[in-house]
Amino acid sequence: MANKAMALSQRQIKALCLGAAQAGFVAEILINGAFIRLVPQDAPPSQIYKTPEQIREEELDEELERFKRKHGYT
């Protein structure tokens, strides 16, 4: 992902949010961090308010736990 700020107009942001809502999602838009994420409306709050880095960290933790179980590490 590029570390370049996105120049979105208010109209574009509104269109994104409305389109997401019609599809049953909530749009998360972080302007300076430049990421847009669509989250299902019925997702638990713990899934909605995580940054991509937090999600990746959790995925890596889960992968490590699977590896430990598979190979008998404690």
PDB file of N, CA and C in Angstrom:
ATOM      1  N   MET A   1       0.839  -1.176   0.000  1.00  0.00           N
ATOM      2  CA  MET A   1       0.000   0.000   0.000  1.00  0.00           C
ATOM      3  C   MET A   1       0.881   1.234   0.000  1.00  0.00           C
ATOM      4  N   ALA A   2       0.521   2.186  -0.802  1.00  0.00           N
ATOM      5  CA  ALA A   2       1.297   3.419  -0.872  1.00  0.00           C
ATOM      6  C   ALA A   2       1.066   4.267   0.373  1.00  0.00           C
ATOM      7  N   ASN A   3       2.091   4.968   0.792  1.00  0.00           N
ATOM      8  CA  ASN A   3       1.973   5.860   1.935  1.00  0.00           C
ATOM      9  C   ASN A   3       1.690   7.276   1.456  1.00  0.00           C
ATOM     10  N   LYS A   4       0.788   7.420   0.552  1.00  0.00           N
ATOM     11  CA  LYS A   4       0.471   8.693  -0.064  1.00  0.00           C
ATOM     12  C   LYS A   4      -0.935   9.107   0.361  1.00  0.00           C
ATOM     13  N   ALA A   5      -1.079  10.342   0.807  1.00  0.00           N
ATOM     14  CA  ALA A   5      -2.381  10.826   1.238  1.00  0.00           C
ATOM     15  C   ALA A   5      -3.352  10.844   0.063  1.00  0.00           C
ATOM     16  N   MET A   6      -4.592  10.492   0.341  1.00  0.00           N
ATOM     17  CA  MET A   6      -5.605  10.496  -0.702  1.00  0.00           C
ATOM     18  C   MET A   6      -6.324  11.835  -0.687  1.00  0.00           C
ATOM     19  N   ALA A   7      -6.548  12.381  -1.826  1.00  0.00           N
ATOM     20  CA  ALA A   7      -7.300  13.622  -1.944  1.00  0.00           C
ATOM     21  C   ALA A   7      -8.732  13.262  -2.320  1.00  0.00           C
ATOM     22  N   LEU A   8      -9.585  13.130  -1.326  1.00  0.00           N
ATOM     23  CA  LEU A   8     -10.986  12.808  -1.572  1.00  0.00           C
ATOM     24  C   LEU A   8     -11.832  14.037  -1.277  1.00  0.00           C
ATOM     25  N   SER A   9     -12.756  14.302  -2.159  1.00  0.00           N
ATOM     26  CA  SER A   9     -13.666  15.417  -1.917  1.00  0.00           C
ATOM     27  C   SER A   9     -14.768  14.958  -0.966  1.00  0.00           C
ATOM     28  N   GLN A  10     -15.460  15.919  -0.401  1.00  0.00           N
ATOM     29  CA  GLN A  10     -16.574  15.603   0.487  1.00  0.00           C
ATOM     30  C   GLN A  10     -17.622  14.798  -0.274  1.00  0.00           C
ATOM     31  N   ARG A  11     -17.820  15.119  -1.522  1.00  0.00           N
ATOM     32  CA  ARG A  11     -18.794  14.412  -2.363  1.00  0.00           C
ATOM     33  C   ARG A  11     -18.397  12.949  -2.565  1.00  0.00           C
ATOM     34  N   GLN A  12     -17.104  12.701  -2.782  1.00  0.00           N
ATOM     35  CA  GLN A  12     -16.627  11.324  -2.961  1.00  0.00           C
ATOM     36  C   GLN A  12     -16.782  10.517  -1.673  1.00  0.00           C
ATOM     37  N   ILE A  13     -16.475  11.138  -0.556  1.00  0.00           N
ATOM     38  CA  ILE A  13     -16.621  10.449   0.727  1.00  0.00           C
ATOM     39  C   ILE A  13     -18.083  10.114   0.980  1.00  0.00           C
ATOM     40  N   LYS A  14     -18.964  11.062   0.704  1.00  0.00           N
ATOM     41  CA  LYS A  14     -20.394  10.826   0.885  1.00  0.00           C
ATOM     42  C   LYS A  14     -20.862   9.683  -0.013  1.00  0.00           C
ATOM     43  N   ALA A  15     -20.405   9.658  -1.263  1.00  0.00           N
ATOM     44  CA  ALA A  15     -20.790   8.593  -2.189  1.00  0.00           C
ATOM     45  C   ALA A  15     -20.307   7.233  -1.693  1.00  0.00           C
ATOM     46  N   LEU A  16     -19.084   7.195  -1.175  1.00  0.00           N
ATOM     47  CA  LEU A  16     -18.541   5.942  -0.624  1.00  0.00           C
ATOM     48  C   LEU A  16     -19.399   5.449   0.540  1.00  0.00           C
ATOM     49  N   CYS A  17     -19.718   6.356   1.450  1.00  0.00           N
ATOM     50  CA  CYS A  17     -20.496   5.981   2.631  1.00  0.00           C
ATOM     51  C   CYS A  17     -21.903   5.524   2.261  1.00  0.00           C
ATOM     52  N   LEU A  18     -22.543   6.232   1.342  1.00  0.00           N
ATOM     53  CA  LEU A  18     -23.895   5.849   0.915  1.00  0.00           C
ATOM     54  C   LEU A  18     -23.886   4.511   0.179  1.00  0.00           C
ATOM     55  N   GLY A  19     -22.919   4.319  -0.681  1.00  0.00           N
ATOM     56  CA  GLY A  19     -22.810   3.047  -1.391  1.00  0.00           C
ATOM     57  C   GLY A  19     -22.554   1.893  -0.450  1.00  0.00           C
ATOM     58  N   ALA A  20     -21.702   2.116   0.531  1.00  0.00           N
ATOM     59  CA  ALA A  20     -21.415   1.079   1.523  1.00  0.00           C
ATOM     60  C   ALA A  20     -22.675   0.742   2.306  1.00  0.00           C
ATOM     61  N   ALA A  21     -23.422   1.766   2.723  1.00  0.00           N
ATOM     62  CA  ALA A  21     -24.647   1.544   3.494  1.00  0.00           C
ATOM     63  C   ALA A  21     -25.673   0.743   2.684  1.00  0.00           C
ATOM     64  N   GLN A  22     -25.801   1.051   1.407  1.00  0.00           N
ATOM     65  CA  GLN A  22     -26.743   0.316   0.555  1.00  0.00           C
ATOM     66  C   GLN A  22     -26.344  -1.145   0.419  1.00  0.00           C
ATOM     67  N   ALA A  23     -25.057  -1.426   0.524  1.00  0.00           N
ATOM     68  CA  ALA A  23     -24.571  -2.800   0.416  1.00  0.00           C
ATOM     69  C   ALA A  23     -24.519  -3.494   1.776  1.00  0.00           C
ATOM     70  N   GLY A  24     -24.953  -2.798   2.839  1.00  0.00           N
ATOM     71  CA  GLY A  24     -24.957  -3.407   4.168  1.00  0.00           C
ATOM     72  C   GLY A  24     -23.634  -3.278   4.890  1.00  0.00           C
ATOM     73  N   PHE A  25     -22.837  -2.292   4.524  1.00  0.00           N
ATOM     74  CA  PHE A  25     -21.536  -2.094   5.148  1.00  0.00           C
ATOM     75  C   PHE A  25     -21.434  -0.701   5.749  1.00  0.00           C
ATOM     76  N   VAL A  26     -20.436  -0.528   6.596  1.00  0.00           N
ATOM     77  CA  VAL A  26     -20.082   0.773   7.138  1.00  0.00           C
ATOM     78  C   VAL A  26     -18.704   1.103   6.590  1.00  0.00           C
ATOM     79  N   ALA A  27     -18.545   2.297   6.062  1.00  0.00           N
ATOM     80  CA  ALA A  27     -17.243   2.699   5.529  1.00  0.00           C
ATOM     81  C   ALA A  27     -16.418   3.332   6.627  1.00  0.00           C
ATOM     82  N   GLU A  28     -15.192   2.857   6.794  1.00  0.00           N
ATOM     83  CA  GLU A  28     -14.223   3.477   7.693  1.00  0.00           C
ATOM     84  C   GLU A  28     -13.217   4.179   6.806  1.00  0.00           C
ATOM     85  N   ILE A  29     -13.066   5.464   6.973  1.00  0.00           N
ATOM     86  CA  ILE A  29     -12.160   6.226   6.129  1.00  0.00           C
ATOM     87  C   ILE A  29     -11.200   6.968   7.029  1.00  0.00           C
ATOM     88  N   LEU A  30      -9.927   6.679   6.911  1.00  0.00           N
ATOM     89  CA  LEU A  30      -8.889   7.368   7.665  1.00  0.00           C
ATOM     90  C   LEU A  30      -8.114   8.202   6.659  1.00  0.00           C
ATOM     91  N   ILE A  31      -8.351   9.471   6.616  1.00  0.00           N
ATOM     92  CA  ILE A  31      -7.824  10.328   5.565  1.00  0.00           C
ATOM     93  C   ILE A  31      -6.303  10.433   5.584  1.00  0.00           C
ATOM     94  N   ASN A  32      -5.709  10.796   6.681  1.00  0.00           N
ATOM     95  CA  ASN A  32      -4.256  10.982   6.697  1.00  0.00           C
ATOM     96  C   ASN A  32      -3.501   9.668   6.595  1.00  0.00           C
ATOM     97  N   GLY A  33      -4.048   8.604   7.137  1.00  0.00           N
ATOM     98  CA  GLY A  33      -3.438   7.292   7.016  1.00  0.00           C
ATOM     99  C   GLY A  33      -3.766   6.642   5.686  1.00  0.00           C
ATOM    100  N   ALA A  34      -4.676   7.228   4.947  1.00  0.00           N
ATOM    101  CA  ALA A  34      -5.035   6.844   3.589  1.00  0.00           C
ATOM    102  C   ALA A  34      -5.527   5.419   3.449  1.00  0.00           C
ATOM    103  N   PHE A  35      -6.423   4.961   4.330  1.00  0.00           N
ATOM    104  CA  PHE A  35      -7.033   3.656   4.061  1.00  0.00           C
ATOM    105  C   PHE A  35      -8.538   3.773   4.166  1.00  0.00           C
ATOM    106  N   ILE A  36      -9.216   2.994   3.365  1.00  0.00           N
ATOM    107  CA  ILE A  36     -10.677   2.916   3.381  1.00  0.00           C
ATOM    108  C   ILE A  36     -11.009   1.450   3.573  1.00  0.00           C
ATOM    109  N   ARG A  37     -11.897   1.181   4.512  1.00  0.00           N
ATOM    110  CA  ARG A  37     -12.260  -0.204   4.777  1.00  0.00           C
ATOM    111  C   ARG A  37     -13.775  -0.279   4.884  1.00  0.00           C
ATOM    112  N   LEU A  38     -14.379  -1.286   4.278  1.00  0.00           N
ATOM    113  CA  LEU A  38     -15.805  -1.509   4.388  1.00  0.00           C
ATOM    114  C   LEU A  38     -16.034  -2.668   5.343  1.00  0.00           C
ATOM    115  N   VAL A  39     -16.830  -2.417   6.361  1.00  0.00           N
ATOM    116  CA  VAL A  39     -17.062  -3.395   7.422  1.00  0.00           C
ATOM    117  C   VAL A  39     -18.551  -3.739   7.440  1.00  0.00           C
ATOM    118  N   PRO A  40     -18.894  -5.026   7.546  1.00  0.00           N
ATOM    119  CA  PRO A  40     -20.313  -5.380   7.629  1.00  0.00           C
ATOM    120  C   PRO A  40     -20.974  -4.658   8.803  1.00  0.00           C
ATOM    121  N   GLN A  41     -22.215  -4.191   8.592  1.00  0.00           N
ATOM    122  CA  GLN A  41     -22.908  -3.444   9.641  1.00  0.00           C
ATOM    123  C   GLN A  41     -23.090  -4.256  10.914  1.00  0.00           C
ATOM    124  N   ASP A  42     -23.248  -5.562  10.785  1.00  0.00           N
ATOM    125  CA  ASP A  42     -23.496  -6.382  11.966  1.00  0.00           C
ATOM    126  C   ASP A  42     -22.218  -6.960  12.574  1.00  0.00           C
ATOM    127  N   ALA A  43     -21.063  -6.467  12.153  1.00  0.00           N
ATOM    128  CA  ALA A  43     -19.789  -6.933  12.715  1.00  0.00           C
ATOM    129  C   ALA A  43     -19.672  -6.478  14.163  1.00  0.00           C
ATOM    130  N   PRO A  44     -19.058  -7.308  15.008  1.00  0.00           N
ATOM    131  CA  PRO A  44     -18.875  -6.879  16.402  1.00  0.00           C
ATOM    132  C   PRO A  44     -17.954  -5.663  16.461  1.00  0.00           C
ATOM    133  N   PRO A  45     -18.155  -4.788  17.449  1.00  0.00           N
ATOM    134  CA  PRO A  45     -17.332  -3.573  17.552  1.00  0.00           C
ATOM    135  C   PRO A  45     -15.836  -3.834  17.556  1.00  0.00           C
ATOM    136  N   SER A  46     -15.407  -4.950  18.091  1.00  0.00           N
ATOM    137  CA  SER A  46     -13.977  -5.230  18.127  1.00  0.00           C
ATOM    138  C   SER A  46     -13.400  -5.405  16.728  1.00  0.00           C
ATOM    139  N   GLN A  47     -14.234  -5.756  15.767  1.00  0.00           N
ATOM    140  CA  GLN A  47     -13.771  -5.899  14.393  1.00  0.00           C
ATOM    141  C   GLN A  47     -13.802  -4.575  13.642  1.00  0.00           C
ATOM    142  N   ILE A  48     -14.652  -3.675  14.059  1.00  0.00           N
ATOM    143  CA  ILE A  48     -14.841  -2.433  13.325  1.00  0.00           C
ATOM    144  C   ILE A  48     -13.722  -1.438  13.579  1.00  0.00           C
ATOM    145  N   TYR A  49     -13.247  -1.318  14.789  1.00  0.00           N
ATOM    146  CA  TYR A  49     -12.347  -0.231  15.142  1.00  0.00           C
ATOM    147  C   TYR A  49     -10.881  -0.636  15.230  1.00  0.00           C
ATOM    148  N   LYS A  50     -10.466  -1.600  14.420  1.00  0.00           N
ATOM    149  CA  LYS A  50      -9.071  -2.021  14.401  1.00  0.00           C
ATOM    150  C   LYS A  50      -8.379  -1.462  13.171  1.00  0.00           C
ATOM    151  N   THR A  51      -7.145  -1.089  13.354  1.00  0.00           N
ATOM    152  CA  THR A  51      -6.363  -0.613  12.221  1.00  0.00           C
ATOM    153  C   THR A  51      -5.868  -1.830  11.439  1.00  0.00           C
ATOM    154  N   PRO A  52      -5.465  -1.639  10.191  1.00  0.00           N
ATOM    155  CA  PRO A  52      -4.915  -2.768   9.431  1.00  0.00           C
ATOM    156  C   PRO A  52      -3.722  -3.404  10.136  1.00  0.00           C
ATOM    157  N   GLU A  53      -2.927  -2.611  10.823  1.00  0.00           N
ATOM    158  CA  GLU A  53      -1.772  -3.158  11.548  1.00  0.00           C
ATOM    159  C   GLU A  53      -2.223  -4.062  12.698  1.00  0.00           C
ATOM    160  N   GLN A  54      -3.285  -3.665  13.419  1.00  0.00           N
ATOM    161  CA  GLN A  54      -3.799  -4.494  14.506  1.00  0.00           C
ATOM    162  C   GLN A  54      -4.360  -5.808  13.967  1.00  0.00           C
ATOM    163  N   ILE A  55      -5.053  -5.733  12.863  1.00  0.00           N
ATOM    164  CA  ILE A  55      -5.620  -6.948  12.262  1.00  0.00           C
ATOM    165  C   ILE A  55      -4.505  -7.887  11.833  1.00  0.00           C
ATOM    166  N   ARG A  56      -3.473  -7.363  11.189  1.00  0.00           N
ATOM    167  CA  ARG A  56      -2.345  -8.192  10.746  1.00  0.00           C
ATOM    168  C   ARG A  56      -1.633  -8.815  11.936  1.00  0.00           C
ATOM    169  N   GLU A  57      -1.462  -8.045  13.006  1.00  0.00           N
ATOM    170  CA  GLU A  57      -0.823  -8.565  14.221  1.00  0.00           C
ATOM    171  C   GLU A  57      -1.618  -9.744  14.783  1.00  0.00           C
ATOM    172  N   GLU A  58      -2.943  -9.616  14.813  1.00  0.00           N
ATOM    173  CA  GLU A  58      -3.779 -10.710  15.304  1.00  0.00           C
ATOM    174  C   GLU A  58      -3.682 -11.930  14.393  1.00  0.00           C
ATOM    175  N   GLU A  59      -3.646 -11.708  13.092  1.00  0.00           N
ATOM    176  CA  GLU A  59      -3.498 -12.825  12.156  1.00  0.00           C
ATOM    177  C   GLU A  59      -2.185 -13.558  12.393  1.00  0.00           C
ATOM    178  N   LEU A  60      -1.110 -12.803  12.615  1.00  0.00           N
ATOM    179  CA  LEU A  60       0.192 -13.423  12.875  1.00  0.00           C
ATOM    180  C   LEU A  60       0.194 -14.182  14.197  1.00  0.00           C
ATOM    181  N   ASP A  61      -0.455 -13.633  15.220  1.00  0.00           N
ATOM    182  CA  ASP A  61      -0.558 -14.332  16.506  1.00  0.00           C
ATOM    183  C   ASP A  61      -1.305 -15.653  16.344  1.00  0.00           C
ATOM    184  N   GLU A  62      -2.411 -15.621  15.575  1.00  0.00           N
ATOM    185  CA  GLU A  62      -3.178 -16.844  15.343  1.00  0.00           C
ATOM    186  C   GLU A  62      -2.356 -17.871  14.569  1.00  0.00           C
ATOM    187  N   GLU A  63      -1.616 -17.406  13.590  1.00  0.00           N
ATOM    188  CA  GLU A  63      -0.762 -18.311  12.810  1.00  0.00           C
ATOM    189  C   GLU A  63       0.299 -18.947  13.698  1.00  0.00           C
ATOM    190  N   LEU A  64       0.896 -18.166  14.592  1.00  0.00           N
ATOM    191  CA  LEU A  64       1.893 -18.688  15.511  1.00  0.00           C
ATOM    192  C   LEU A  64       1.282 -19.737  16.445  1.00  0.00           C
ATOM    193  N   GLU A  65       0.082 -19.480  16.938  1.00  0.00           N
ATOM    194  CA  GLU A  65      -0.582 -20.446  17.811  1.00  0.00           C
ATOM    195  C   GLU A  65      -0.873 -21.744  17.067  1.00  0.00           C
ATOM    196  N   ARG A  66      -1.322 -21.670  15.816  1.00  0.00           N
ATOM    197  CA  ARG A  66      -1.558 -22.884  15.017  1.00  0.00           C
ATOM    198  C   ARG A  66      -0.261 -23.663  14.828  1.00  0.00           C
ATOM    199  N   PHE A  67       0.834 -22.958  14.551  1.00  0.00           N
ATOM    200  CA  PHE A  67       2.133 -23.598  14.385  1.00  0.00           C
ATOM    201  C   PHE A  67       2.553 -24.313  15.669  1.00  0.00           C
ATOM    202  N   LYS A  68       2.387 -23.639  16.802  1.00  0.00           N
ATOM    203  CA  LYS A  68       2.771 -24.227  18.097  1.00  0.00           C
ATOM    204  C   LYS A  68       1.976 -25.493  18.375  1.00  0.00           C
ATOM    205  N   ARG A  69       0.650 -25.430  18.119  1.00  0.00           N
ATOM    206  CA  ARG A  69      -0.191 -26.618  18.349  1.00  0.00           C
ATOM    207  C   ARG A  69       0.219 -27.762  17.432  1.00  0.00           C
ATOM    208  N   LYS A  70       0.465 -27.435  16.177  1.00  0.00           N
ATOM    209  CA  LYS A  70       0.810 -28.451  15.187  1.00  0.00           C
ATOM    210  C   LYS A  70       2.129 -29.151  15.513  1.00  0.00           C
ATOM    211  N   HIS A  71       3.106 -28.390  16.021  1.00  0.00           N
ATOM    212  CA  HIS A  71       4.428 -28.935  16.252  1.00  0.00           C
ATOM    213  C   HIS A  71       4.733 -29.218  17.728  1.00  0.00           C
ATOM    214  N   GLY A  72       3.705 -29.098  18.581  1.00  0.00           N
ATOM    215  CA  GLY A  72       3.875 -29.488  19.979  1.00  0.00           C
ATOM    216  C   GLY A  72       4.633 -28.521  20.875  1.00  0.00           C
ATOM    217  N   TYR A  73       4.705 -27.269  20.483  1.00  0.00           N
ATOM    218  CA  TYR A  73       5.374 -26.270  21.335  1.00  0.00           C
ATOM    219  C   TYR A  73       4.388 -25.741  22.367  1.00  0.00           C
ATOM    220  N   THR A  74       4.916 -25.382  23.542  1.00  0.00           N
ATOM    221  CA  THR A  74       4.030 -24.791  24.558  1.00  0.00           C
ATOM    222  C   THR A  74       4.520 -23.425  24.964  1.00  0.00           C
TER     223      THR A  74
END
